[in-house]
Amino acid sequence: MLKKAIHLLLYLQFSTLILQAQPPTMSSEWEWFNTFEDSLSSRNAEELLENKQEALQAAIDIERPDVESKISKELAFIHISKTNDLEKAMSYLIRSLEIDEKSGNEAGLIFTYIGFYQLFEKIEDYYYGKEFLEKASTILRNYDLPPLRVYLNKELGQTYWLTGELGKSIEQYQNILTYATAERIPKLEAETHTDLAEIYKNENELERALNHYENALKIFRRIESPLLTAECLNAIGNIYLIRSNSERAYENYLAALEVLRQLNGAEAQLATLYNSVAQYYFKEGNAERALANLRLANPLAQKSQKQELIQDTYGLLSKAYKELGDYQKALEYSELFKALEDFLQKEKVDRSILKMQSRHTINQKQSLIDQLELNRIQKDFELEKEKRFKDFLIIMVTLIAIILILIFTLFILQKKNNKKLKVANLRVNAQNDELEDLNATKDKFFSIISHDLKGPLNSLTSFSGLLMNHTSSLSTEEIQMLAKDLDKSLKNLFALLENLLQWSRSQTGNIEFTAEEFDLTEMLNENKRLLDKQAENKNIQIEVKNTKSITVQAHPNSITTVIRNLLSNAIKFTDEGGQIKMGVVNEKHEYVVKIADNGVGMPKDVANKIFRIDTKHSTQGTAKEKGTGLGLILCKEFVEKNGGKIWVKSEEGKGTIFSFSIPK
Ligand code: ADP
C-alpha cells in the first residue's frame, strides 16, 4: 500500500500526464509531441532518461498502461535523438505499440508509428520508415488536425524523394502548399516552395526550380527573413550559372551578399556564397578573382565548422592555385581536400557500420511488430465478424418483427371479416326468417280467403236461396229464425273481414302506430258495451274490475282491436252462464291488461302455438261459433308494435287468462 502511494507521488512528480483527466485526444497528443520534441534539444539525456524510467516504473506499478505507453514513447524518442541506442528505442516502441493497439488508442498509435519512422530513418531504412508514415497518415485521415497533417506531409515528401517516388513526393509538398496558401501561413508557403525547387533542381527541371525559388524569395523578402532571402538568392544565382547566364547569376550573388553583410553569425551562408561567386569567376576565366573570393570563404567555412563546406572550399582553392600556376599551393589544398575526404569517408563508414549493426538488431525485432500487426488485423477481423453477425441479427429480428406484424394484421383482418360475415349471416338468417314469415302470412292469407270466407258466404247464399225460393211455404217464425241466422252469419263475416283488413293493413305497413294518450279503463268499458249483447245471448257476465281511469301512451286503435278480440274469444270459449273479468295491473315499468274467463280453457300444446302464424290453430266456440285462427296473431302483432308483450295462462275445463303489457 505504502509502496504504491510512494510510486504514485513519484509518478505525479515526474509526469503531468495523470493530471489529464480526459482521455487523450489527437490534438492533445500532438501538443505533447511538440513540447516533448522541443524539450529534448535543451535537456541532458542522462537526466531525462532517469526521470522517465522512474515515471515508467510508477505507471507500471499503478497499472496505468495508457501512461506507460506514452512514457515508453518518450523514452524511445530520447534514445533515437540523443543516445542512439536504437535497440532500446525499438523495445520501448514495441511496448507502446502493444498497449495502443490493445486499447485501440488511435491518437497514441499515430505517434508510435512516427517513433518507428524516426527510428528507421536513423538507420536510413527509408522503405520501412515510409510504411509507418503511411500508416500514421491513414489513421489521421479521420481527424481534422492540419498541423499534424503538414508534419506527416513533409516527412512523407522527403521519404518519397529518398525512395525515388518523385510524383508522390511532389504531391505531398503540393498538399502543404495548398494548405499554407489557403490558411495564409507565408513562412510555411515559402519553405515548401524551396523544398519543391530543390527537388526540381535535382531533377534538372531548372525552369520549374527557378519558379519556385522566385516565389519563395518574394515571400521571404516580404516577411523580412534575411538569412532565408540570402539563401534563396544564392540558389537562384546557382541555377543561372548552370544555365550559363552569368550576368543574372552575378546579380543574384551580389544581392545575397548585400543582405548577408548586414548579418552576424551567417558564416556558413557567406562562405557558401563566396564559393558560388568563385565558381562564377572560374566560368568567366578569371582565376584571380575566384581566388580572392575563396580566400574570403576559407576562414568563414572554418568558423562554421561545417566539414563539407570546408572540403568544398579546399577543392576550389586547389583549383584556383592550379589555374594560376602555383602548383605547390594547389597540391597543399588538394591534400587537405583528400584528408578531409578520407575523414568524412571514414566517418561515413563508421556510421554505416553502426547503422548496419542497429539494422541487424532491429530487423530481429521486426517480427515482433509483424506479430502485433497480425494480432491487430485478426482483432479487426474478429470485430468485423462480430459486426456482421450483429447486423445479421438485427436484420433477422427486423424481418421476424415484420412477419409477426403481417401475421397479426392478417389475423385482425380475418377476425374483422369473420365478424362481418357473422353479422351478414345473421342478417341473412333474419331476412330468411322474415321471408318465411312472409311466406306463411301469404299462405295464411290465401287459405283464409279461399276457405274461411267461402264458408260463411256459402251459408249466406243458402239462407238467401231458402228465403227466395220458399217464401210462401215458410211460416213467419221460420222466416224470422232464418233472418236471425242470416244476421249472425253476416256479423261473423263482418268481424272476420274487419280483422282481415286490419291485419293486411298492418302487414303492408299502412298503419302508423303513433302513440296517443287515452284512458285504458274507458277503453275496457267501451268494448264491454260493444260485446255485452253477444255475452247476454250466452248468459255470460262481463265485469270490468277497474273504477279509476288509467291514462296510457299507446296507439288507441290497435289496443282496442286487441281488447275486442280477446274479449270476443273469451265469450266464444265460455259456456252459458259463465263469467268474464277484465282489469289492469299497474306494474313498475308497464300496465298489464288481463282478460280472464272460466271457459273451456286449452291444453298446453295449443297455448304454445296460438300466437304463431306458421301453425294455424282454430277450434269452434261453445255455441259452435266458427273462427279463423287469425285474431291472436293480429293481437300479438299489435301489442308488439306498441312495445309490449302478450301471453296466456290456461287450464283445460277451468278457464283462460290472456295478458298483455303496455310500456309506460
Ligand atoms: P279464432 O277464434 O277465430 O279461431 P283466434 O286466433 O282468436 O282465432 O283463436 C285461436 C284459437 O285459440 C281458438 O280457435 C281457440 O282454440 C283458442 N282460444 C282463443 N281464445 C280462447 C279462450 N278464451 N279460451 C279457450 N281457447 C281459446
XYZ file of C-alpha atoms and ligand atoms in Angstrom:
691
model
C 0.000 0.000 0.000
C 2.713 2.417 1.131
C 4.837 1.386 -1.799
C 2.011 2.140 -4.145
C 1.440 5.561 -2.588
C 5.098 6.438 -2.921
C 5.041 5.380 -6.514
C 2.021 7.459 -7.118
C 3.736 10.504 -5.627
C 6.786 9.827 -7.708
C 4.645 9.473 -10.696
C 2.854 12.730 -10.001
C 6.150 14.425 -9.621
C 7.631 13.150 -12.827
C 4.723 13.264 -15.068
C 1.924 15.675 -15.530
C 0.160 13.113 -17.649
C -2.031 11.737 -14.899
C -3.402 15.206 -14.340
C -5.120 14.941 -17.670
C -8.500 13.800 -16.518
C -9.785 13.408 -20.009
C -8.707 10.620 -22.374
C -6.075 11.799 -24.843
C -7.315 13.462 -27.997
C -5.400 13.726 -31.252
C -4.683 17.410 -30.671
C -3.616 16.939 -27.035
C -1.217 14.208 -28.193
C 0.146 16.459 -30.948
C 0.731 19.204 -28.412
C 2.545 16.736 -26.150
C 4.687 15.551 -29.079
C 5.751 19.089 -29.989
C 6.591 20.188 -26.470
C 8.465 16.983 -25.852
C 10.487 17.276 -29.086
C 11.342 20.887 -28.164
C 12.360 19.954 -24.641
C 14.638 17.212 -25.993
C 17.129 19.628 -27.534
C 17.582 21.641 -24.370
C 17.933 18.836 -21.823
C 20.576 16.406 -20.772
C 19.969 12.851 -21.965
C 21.006 11.066 -18.797
C 18.866 13.214 -16.549
C 15.906 12.841 -18.884
C 16.291 9.077 -19.076
C 16.484 8.743 -15.302
C 13.304 10.755 -14.780
C 11.367 8.951 -17.447
C 12.437 5.492 -16.332
C 11.194 6.165 -12.818
C 7.918 7.527 -14.158
C 7.608 4.428 -16.347
C 8.029 2.132 -13.350
C 5.398 4.139 -11.441
C 2.962 3.819 -14.338
C 3.532 0.053 -14.436
C 3.070 -0.217 -10.665
C -0.188 1.650 -10.561
C -1.323 -0.232 -13.653
C -1.879 2.669 -15.991
C -0.999 1.242 -19.410
C -2.056 4.478 -21.133
C 0.591 6.392 -19.193
C 3.082 3.565 -19.665
C 2.615 3.759 -23.416
C 3.211 7.498 -23.502
C 6.348 7.370 -21.348
C 7.615 4.451 -23.445
C 7.296 6.689 -26.494
C 9.152 9.494 -24.735
C 11.954 7.102 -23.819
C 12.105 5.866 -27.407
C 12.386 9.450 -28.732
C 15.181 10.171 -26.254
C 17.099 7.100 -27.402
C 16.591 7.902 -31.074
C 17.675 11.525 -30.905
C 20.120 11.502 -28.016
C 21.742 8.179 -27.111
C 21.479 6.452 -30.471
C 20.590 3.248 -28.615
C 18.147 2.216 -31.291
C 17.664 -1.254 -29.905
C 16.268 0.161 -26.682
C 14.179 2.656 -28.638
C 12.754 -0.261 -30.598
C 11.848 -2.150 -27.407
C 10.018 0.862 -25.978
C 8.165 1.460 -29.215
C 7.082 -2.160 -29.436
C 5.708 -1.998 -25.888
C 3.895 1.227 -26.745
C 2.506 -0.315 -29.933
C 1.270 -3.295 -27.972
C -0.609 -1.093 -25.492
C -2.041 1.307 -28.091
C -3.270 -1.488 -30.325
C -4.842 -3.324 -27.419
C -6.696 -0.227 -26.238
C -7.465 0.996 -29.754
C -5.931 4.369 -28.898
C -5.512 5.882 -32.389
C -4.023 9.148 -31.115
C -1.313 7.192 -29.303
C -0.816 4.846 -32.235
C -0.006 7.675 -34.673
C 2.897 8.819 -32.524
C 4.144 5.264 -32.025
C 4.245 4.984 -35.817
C 6.076 8.321 -36.011
C 8.569 6.918 -33.496
C 9.143 3.864 -35.703
C 9.554 6.146 -38.704
C 12.197 8.220 -36.942
C 13.976 5.045 -35.904
C 14.103 3.601 -39.407
C 15.064 6.960 -40.856
C 18.011 6.949 -38.486
C 19.322 3.717 -39.993
C 18.379 5.033 -43.460
C 15.856 2.266 -43.976
C 13.501 4.610 -45.779
C 11.300 1.888 -47.215
C 10.347 0.563 -43.809
C 10.102 4.084 -42.359
C 7.762 5.039 -45.170
C 5.386 2.237 -44.265
C 4.966 3.608 -40.759
C 4.449 7.136 -42.022
C 1.762 5.848 -44.372
C 0.054 4.011 -41.510
C 0.038 7.189 -39.423
C -1.272 9.126 -42.399
C -4.105 6.635 -42.900
C -5.232 6.974 -39.287
C -5.071 10.767 -39.481
C -7.492 10.758 -42.420
C -10.332 10.500 -39.903
C -9.146 13.510 -37.911
C -9.026 17.213 -38.591
C -5.642 18.327 -37.342
C -3.860 20.311 -40.093
C -0.532 20.938 -38.289
C -0.027 17.198 -37.784
C -1.127 16.594 -41.377
C 1.523 19.114 -42.541
C 4.141 17.357 -40.418
C 3.293 13.988 -41.994
C 3.168 15.536 -45.498
C 6.643 16.938 -45.025
C 8.144 13.713 -43.711
C 6.401 11.708 -46.416
C 7.554 14.184 -49.100
C 11.148 13.779 -48.021
C 10.906 9.978 -47.660
C 9.276 9.505 -51.050
C 12.019 11.600 -52.565
C 14.609 9.393 -50.881
C 12.895 6.229 -52.122
C 12.782 7.692 -55.629
C 8.994 8.147 -55.771
C 9.135 11.634 -57.196
C 5.473 12.043 -58.111
C 4.304 11.061 -54.645
C 6.913 13.306 -53.072
C 5.810 16.356 -55.061
C 2.191 15.563 -54.240
C 2.925 15.768 -50.519
C 4.609 19.176 -50.887
C 1.804 20.419 -53.122
C -0.662 19.486 -50.365
C 1.267 21.582 -47.883
C 1.483 24.438 -50.368
C -2.281 24.438 -50.923
C -2.916 24.414 -47.195
C -0.332 27.151 -46.432
C -1.693 29.404 -49.186
C -5.313 28.935 -48.137
C -4.568 29.472 -44.459
C -2.079 32.303 -45.161
C 0.982 30.849 -43.420
C 3.704 32.606 -45.500
C 6.757 31.032 -43.885
C 5.429 27.518 -44.469
C 4.458 28.502 -48.000
C 7.931 29.872 -48.821
C 9.725 26.905 -47.246
C 7.605 24.489 -49.245
C 8.470 26.428 -52.435
C 12.146 25.954 -51.575
C 11.613 22.220 -50.943
C 9.906 21.865 -54.332
C 12.597 23.991 -56.024
C 15.305 21.693 -54.678
C 13.519 18.593 -55.942
C 13.089 20.106 -59.406
C 16.694 21.297 -59.457
C 17.840 17.780 -58.671
C 15.702 16.504 -61.497
C 17.313 19.136 -63.746
C 13.953 20.825 -64.290
C 15.595 24.208 -63.928
C 12.726 26.372 -65.124
C 10.374 24.932 -62.521
C 13.025 25.097 -59.824
C 13.659 28.762 -60.613
C 9.967 29.489 -60.488
C 9.591 28.028 -57.007
C 12.719 29.771 -55.732
C 11.411 33.091 -57.007
C 8.083 32.534 -55.275
C 9.928 31.688 -52.071
C 12.151 34.740 -52.437
C 9.183 37.086 -52.737
C 7.701 35.734 -49.523
C 10.978 35.691 -47.580
C 11.529 39.322 -48.557
C 8.019 40.258 -47.532
C 8.229 38.604 -44.124
C 11.726 40.028 -43.696
C 13.687 36.867 -43.216
C 17.184 37.947 -44.397
C 19.018 34.679 -43.933
C 16.471 32.708 -45.954
C 16.316 35.552 -48.505
C 20.070 35.326 -48.993
C 19.992 31.520 -49.280
C 17.299 31.835 -51.878
C 19.222 34.432 -53.879
C 22.294 32.206 -53.776
C 20.287 29.229 -55.031
C 18.774 31.327 -57.847
C 22.261 32.527 -58.792
C 23.451 28.896 -58.942
C 20.673 27.995 -61.375
C 21.548 30.922 -63.653
C 25.143 29.814 -63.512
C 24.210 26.302 -64.592
C 22.223 27.815 -67.437
C 25.310 29.913 -68.286
C 23.517 33.155 -67.657
C 26.497 34.547 -65.767
C 25.249 38.065 -65.625
C 21.978 37.132 -63.878
C 23.914 34.744 -61.623
C 26.251 37.512 -60.562
C 23.382 39.926 -59.925
C 21.773 37.441 -57.541
C 25.040 36.689 -55.753
C 25.565 40.378 -55.293
C 22.101 40.863 -53.878
C 22.680 37.961 -51.485
C 25.962 39.454 -50.391
C 24.289 42.729 -49.647
C 21.831 41.021 -47.338
C 24.342 38.779 -45.588
C 26.812 41.553 -44.910
C 24.360 43.173 -42.580
C 24.026 39.985 -40.518
C 26.101 38.479 -37.760
C 26.796 34.765 -37.417
C 25.966 33.885 -41.010
C 29.443 32.432 -41.640
C 28.282 29.272 -43.365
C 25.947 31.169 -45.693
C 28.657 33.742 -46.514
C 31.267 31.047 -47.151
C 28.826 29.205 -49.431
C 28.118 32.438 -51.268
C 31.833 33.270 -51.772
C 32.314 29.756 -53.117
C 29.448 30.351 -55.556
C 30.999 33.639 -56.658
C 34.314 31.839 -57.137
C 32.571 29.336 -59.386
C 31.217 32.281 -61.382
C 34.731 33.680 -61.852
C 36.017 30.286 -62.894
C 33.398 30.276 -65.585
C 34.456 33.782 -66.594
C 38.079 32.516 -66.798
C 39.145 34.895 -64.043
C 41.014 32.614 -61.629
C 42.486 35.562 -59.779
C 39.081 36.963 -58.769
C 37.976 33.416 -57.933
C 40.930 33.021 -55.572
C 40.186 36.359 -53.940
C 36.652 35.153 -53.095
C 37.867 31.757 -51.939
C 40.293 33.440 -49.571
C 37.324 35.197 -48.033
C 35.334 31.932 -47.919
C 38.002 29.772 -46.219
C 38.159 31.362 -42.722
C 34.372 31.667 -42.665
C 33.971 27.976 -43.552
C 36.472 27.061 -40.817
C 34.497 29.125 -38.352
C 31.217 27.443 -39.309
C 32.813 24.031 -38.608
C 30.906 22.557 -41.478
C 33.185 19.818 -42.781
C 31.604 19.548 -46.174
C 31.740 23.296 -46.697
C 35.400 23.364 -45.657
C 36.134 20.495 -48.033
C 34.359 22.306 -50.893
C 36.447 25.404 -50.229
C 39.695 23.378 -50.190
C 38.802 21.825 -53.515
C 38.069 25.194 -55.108
C 41.256 26.743 -53.659
C 43.345 23.917 -55.104
C 41.685 24.501 -58.474
C 42.363 28.275 -58.353
C 46.042 27.845 -57.476
C 46.412 25.258 -60.187
C 44.941 27.604 -62.772
C 47.231 30.383 -61.557
C 50.261 28.073 -61.868
C 51.033 27.871 -58.133
C 51.273 24.063 -58.082
C 52.819 23.940 -54.641
C 49.775 25.590 -53.065
C 47.460 23.652 -55.363
C 48.963 20.391 -54.047
C 48.713 21.577 -50.439
C 44.982 22.276 -50.743
C 44.433 19.129 -52.766
C 45.985 17.133 -49.899
C 43.881 18.951 -47.333
C 40.852 18.155 -49.503
C 41.822 14.464 -49.662
C 42.486 14.268 -45.907
C 39.088 15.709 -45.147
C 37.519 13.428 -47.678
C 39.164 10.429 -46.005
C 37.988 11.657 -42.648
C 34.458 12.165 -43.874
C 34.548 8.856 -45.660
C 35.722 7.090 -42.532
C 33.017 8.751 -40.510
C 30.545 7.672 -43.120
C 31.795 4.105 -42.997
C 31.702 4.136 -39.204
C 28.192 5.447 -39.333
C 27.104 2.851 -41.802
C 28.665 0.066 -39.734
C 26.746 1.350 -36.750
C 23.625 1.548 -38.858
C 24.139 -1.950 -40.107
C 24.518 -3.192 -36.569
C 21.388 -1.394 -35.470
C 19.614 -2.605 -38.539
C 20.522 -6.167 -37.688
C 19.163 -5.984 -34.146
C 16.149 -4.027 -35.300
C 15.380 -6.471 -38.044
C 15.354 -9.213 -35.471
C 12.669 -7.338 -33.626
C 10.655 -6.579 -36.726
C 8.963 -9.938 -36.452
C 7.539 -8.702 -33.140
C 5.983 -5.715 -34.881
C 4.659 -8.010 -37.568
C 3.134 -10.249 -34.913
C 1.479 -7.228 -33.288
C 0.198 -6.095 -36.663
C -1.128 -9.574 -37.303
C -2.867 -9.520 -33.931
C -4.446 -6.211 -34.802
C -5.601 -7.431 -38.191
C -7.023 -10.503 -36.510
C -8.751 -8.323 -33.926
C -10.163 -6.130 -36.685
C -11.311 -9.256 -38.488
C -12.986 -10.564 -35.338
C -14.648 -7.184 -34.810
C -15.812 -7.147 -38.407
C -17.165 -10.683 -37.992
C -18.927 -9.674 -34.794
C -20.359 -6.608 -36.504
C -21.547 -8.665 -39.430
C -23.172 -11.131 -37.056
C -24.813 -8.227 -35.212
C -26.068 -6.791 -38.490
C -27.364 -10.216 -39.431
C -29.159 -10.494 -36.086
C -30.669 -7.031 -36.480
C -31.893 -7.894 -39.972
C -33.326 -11.194 -38.758
C -35.086 -9.577 -35.795
C -36.490 -6.861 -38.056
C -37.664 -9.463 -40.546
C -39.295 -11.557 -37.837
C -40.930 -8.440 -36.412
C -42.270 -7.527 -39.864
C -43.560 -11.066 -40.395
C -45.190 -11.063 -36.959
C -46.813 -7.714 -37.652
C -48.053 -9.032 -41.002
C -49.455 -12.183 -39.409
C -51.063 -10.138 -36.670
C -52.588 -7.718 -39.177
C -53.865 -10.626 -41.266
C -55.296 -12.224 -38.146
C -57.063 -8.992 -37.168
C -58.352 -8.552 -40.710
C -59.634 -12.113 -40.775
C -61.263 -11.634 -37.389
C -62.903 -8.457 -38.645
C -64.056 -10.228 -41.800
C -65.360 -13.121 -39.740
C -67.284 -10.673 -37.621
C -68.668 -9.000 -40.721
C -69.507 -12.422 -42.144
C -71.267 -13.365 -38.936
C -73.246 -10.138 -38.961
C -74.082 -10.706 -42.626
C -75.081 -14.292 -41.834
C -77.275 -13.132 -39.009
C -78.826 -10.562 -41.286
C -79.397 -13.199 -43.981
C -80.881 -15.541 -41.375
C -83.117 -12.768 -40.119
C -84.140 -11.988 -43.678
C -84.769 -15.687 -44.238
C -86.944 -15.795 -41.121
C -88.745 -12.704 -42.300
C -89.223 -14.273 -45.723
C -90.516 -17.451 -44.114
C -92.865 -15.324 -42.024
C -93.976 -13.503 -45.117
C -94.498 -16.784 -46.914
C -96.519 -18.137 -44.011
C -98.507 -14.903 -43.898
C -99.196 -15.132 -47.556
C -100.273 -18.805 -47.229
C -102.467 -17.903 -44.304
C -103.996 -15.051 -46.234
C -104.850 -17.200 -49.202
C -106.242 -20.044 -47.068
C -108.453 -17.572 -45.205
C -109.696 -16.054 -48.386
C -110.246 -19.431 -50.057
C -111.715 -21.273 -47.126
C -112.790 -19.124 -44.240
C -114.526 -16.522 -46.317
C -116.080 -19.144 -48.533
C -117.818 -20.956 -45.618
C -119.889 -18.074 -44.235
C -120.627 -16.808 -47.755
C -121.874 -20.286 -48.740
C -124.210 -20.436 -45.743
C -125.362 -16.877 -46.542
C -126.268 -17.838 -50.134
C -128.064 -20.964 -48.917
C -130.069 -18.850 -46.410
C -130.901 -16.246 -49.022
C -131.805 -19.066 -51.540
C -134.151 -20.669 -48.967
C -135.782 -17.310 -48.339
C -136.120 -16.581 -52.034
C -137.448 -19.964 -53.208
C -139.593 -20.961 -50.226
C -141.011 -17.667 -49.050
C -144.628 -18.828 -49.428
C -144.138 -22.188 -47.715
C -142.296 -20.755 -44.740
C -144.036 -19.564 -41.611
C -143.316 -16.178 -40.160
C -141.457 -17.790 -37.225
C -139.387 -19.820 -39.649
C -138.588 -16.729 -41.701
C -137.666 -14.864 -38.504
C -135.320 -17.718 -37.474
C -133.708 -17.768 -40.905
C -133.269 -13.980 -40.793
C -131.656 -14.300 -37.321
C -129.214 -16.924 -38.635
C -128.518 -14.723 -41.637
C -127.759 -11.813 -39.326
C -125.446 -13.935 -37.174
C -123.564 -15.149 -40.229
C -123.279 -11.614 -41.561
C -121.948 -10.316 -38.223
C -119.414 -13.131 -38.112
C -118.386 -12.342 -41.653
C -118.102 -8.679 -40.762
C -115.875 -9.390 -37.746
C -113.718 -11.630 -39.863
C -113.412 -9.079 -42.626
C -112.630 -6.395 -40.063
C -109.752 -8.467 -38.635
C -108.525 -9.471 -42.085
C -108.487 -5.891 -43.215
C -106.700 -4.666 -40.101
C -104.132 -7.424 -40.348
C -103.427 -6.850 -44.024
C -103.065 -3.125 -43.370
C -100.570 -3.766 -40.612
C -98.652 -6.219 -42.823
C -98.328 -3.729 -45.653
C -97.178 -1.091 -43.181
C -100.216 1.092 -43.758
C -100.985 1.554 -40.091
C -98.957 4.175 -38.320
C -98.593 3.157 -34.690
C -98.337 6.685 -33.335
C -98.819 6.862 -29.594
C -101.590 8.972 -28.056
C -102.808 9.458 -24.541
C -106.073 7.657 -23.716
C -107.937 6.167 -20.788
C -107.476 2.387 -20.617
C -110.375 1.807 -18.186
C -112.650 3.710 -20.509
C -111.467 1.557 -23.410
C -112.252 -1.676 -21.497
C -115.742 -0.380 -20.679
C -116.361 0.651 -24.251
C -115.509 -2.853 -25.553
C -117.640 -4.412 -22.807
C -120.584 -2.291 -24.012
C -119.920 -3.307 -27.607
C -119.943 -7.034 -26.865
C -122.451 -7.077 -23.995
C -125.240 -8.138 -26.373
C -123.218 -11.117 -27.592
C -122.448 -12.124 -23.991
C -126.023 -11.727 -22.966
C -127.011 -14.215 -25.703
C -124.924 -16.831 -23.878
C -125.938 -15.558 -20.482
C -122.335 -14.584 -19.712
C -121.449 -11.787 -17.321
C -118.644 -9.329 -18.075
C -117.052 -7.393 -15.253
C -114.519 -4.569 -15.514
C -112.531 -4.537 -12.260
C -111.150 -1.023 -12.621
C -113.079 2.001 -11.467
C -110.334 4.597 -11.663
C -109.221 5.910 -15.006
C -105.746 4.880 -16.182
C -104.023 7.074 -18.749
C -101.609 5.322 -21.068
C -99.483 6.297 -24.072
C -100.146 3.941 -26.983
C -101.834 3.584 -30.343
C -105.547 3.507 -29.359
C -106.983 1.781 -32.468
C -104.622 -1.197 -32.265
C -105.055 -1.608 -28.483
C -108.866 -1.523 -28.806
C -108.650 -4.214 -31.555
C -106.579 -6.394 -29.185
C -109.089 -5.958 -26.320
C -112.067 -6.644 -28.585
C -110.501 -9.826 -29.976
C -109.562 -11.161 -26.537
C -112.976 -10.328 -25.093
C -114.835 -11.864 -28.048
C -112.652 -15.017 -27.707
C -113.498 -15.170 -24.009
C -117.227 -15.028 -24.852
C -116.739 -17.551 -27.651
C -114.951 -20.147 -25.483
C -117.073 -19.814 -22.345
C -120.180 -21.883 -21.712
C -123.540 -20.317 -20.998
C -123.771 -18.743 -17.579
C -120.003 -18.217 -17.420
C -118.042 -15.188 -16.180
C -115.500 -12.842 -17.703
C -113.355 -10.415 -15.745
C -111.224 -7.591 -17.168
C -108.722 -5.369 -15.369
C -105.409 -3.509 -15.460
C -102.418 -4.213 -13.162
C -100.114 -1.238 -12.599
C -96.543 -2.558 -12.607
C -93.230 -0.739 -12.302
C -92.495 -0.227 -15.980
C -95.738 -1.200 -17.609
C -99.500 -1.649 -17.395
C -100.710 -5.223 -17.786
C -104.233 -5.744 -19.161
C -105.789 -9.054 -18.086
C -108.901 -10.705 -19.575
C -109.950 -13.864 -17.696
C -112.755 -16.308 -18.341
C -113.907 -19.526 -16.653
C -114.495 -21.178 -20.035
C -113.194 -24.304 -21.735
C -109.501 -23.423 -21.475
C -106.948 -25.098 -23.692
C -104.224 -27.719 -23.470
C -100.570 -26.645 -23.146
C -99.591 -27.549 -26.725
C -102.384 -25.338 -28.051
C -101.365 -22.468 -25.783
C -97.871 -22.699 -27.336
C -98.979 -22.238 -30.932
C -101.944 -19.869 -30.919
C -99.714 -16.770 -31.475
C -97.740 -18.319 -34.336
C -98.680 -17.624 -37.900
C -96.929 -20.734 -39.265
C -99.181 -23.105 -37.267
C -102.808 -22.472 -37.924
C -104.980 -23.363 -34.978
C -108.648 -22.746 -34.630
C -111.461 -24.501 -32.773
C -115.193 -23.858 -32.674
C -116.655 -21.884 -29.831
C -119.028 -23.314 -27.197
C -122.017 -22.248 -29.308
C -120.428 -23.691 -32.445
C -119.047 -20.244 -33.406
C -116.575 -20.522 -36.212
C -113.151 -18.873 -36.229
C -110.105 -18.388 -38.449
C -107.122 -18.515 -36.047
C -106.179 -15.000 -37.152
C -107.325 -12.950 -34.162
C -104.489 -13.808 -31.712
C -101.799 -13.408 -34.379
C -103.149 -9.929 -35.035
C -103.198 -9.282 -31.254
C -99.513 -10.317 -30.899
C -98.518 -8.091 -33.800
C -100.386 -5.058 -32.457
C -99.139 -5.486 -28.879
C -95.546 -5.785 -30.065
C -95.928 -2.730 -32.353
C -96.825 -0.826 -29.169
C -93.684 -2.132 -27.447
C -95.455 -4.691 -25.271
C -95.813 -8.483 -24.882
C -98.741 -10.908 -24.926
C -99.015 -14.240 -23.098
C -101.624 -16.782 -21.995
C -102.267 -18.899 -18.899
C -104.894 -21.562 -19.370
C -106.169 -24.790 -17.833
C -108.447 -27.160 -19.720
C -112.006 -27.058 -18.347
C -111.217 -24.286 -15.881
C -110.592 -21.168 -17.872
C -108.094 -18.891 -19.542
C -106.296 -15.650 -18.658
C -104.920 -13.565 -21.539
C -102.492 -10.785 -20.530
C -100.731 -8.100 -22.493
C -98.491 -5.244 -21.456
C -98.270 -1.585 -22.458
C -94.978 0.089 -21.526
C -95.220 3.283 -19.530
P -110.481 -17.976 -33.818
O -111.039 -17.585 -32.523
O -111.022 -17.212 -34.998
O -110.321 -19.427 -34.069
P -108.182 -16.891 -32.582
O -106.791 -16.575 -33.075
O -108.836 -15.782 -31.928
O -108.953 -17.463 -33.810
O -108.017 -18.103 -31.615
C -107.294 -19.215 -31.959
C -107.708 -20.395 -31.086
O -107.269 -20.226 -29.728
C -109.126 -20.608 -30.950
O -109.663 -21.275 -32.088
C -109.170 -21.425 -29.709
O -108.890 -22.772 -29.947
C -108.125 -20.871 -28.862
N -108.646 -19.830 -27.932
C -108.590 -18.474 -28.100
N -109.148 -17.839 -27.019
C -109.512 -18.794 -26.157
C -110.151 -18.787 -24.853
N -110.501 -17.620 -24.249
N -110.443 -19.988 -24.303
C -110.123 -21.138 -24.897
N -109.486 -21.230 -26.112
C -109.228 -20.073 -26.726
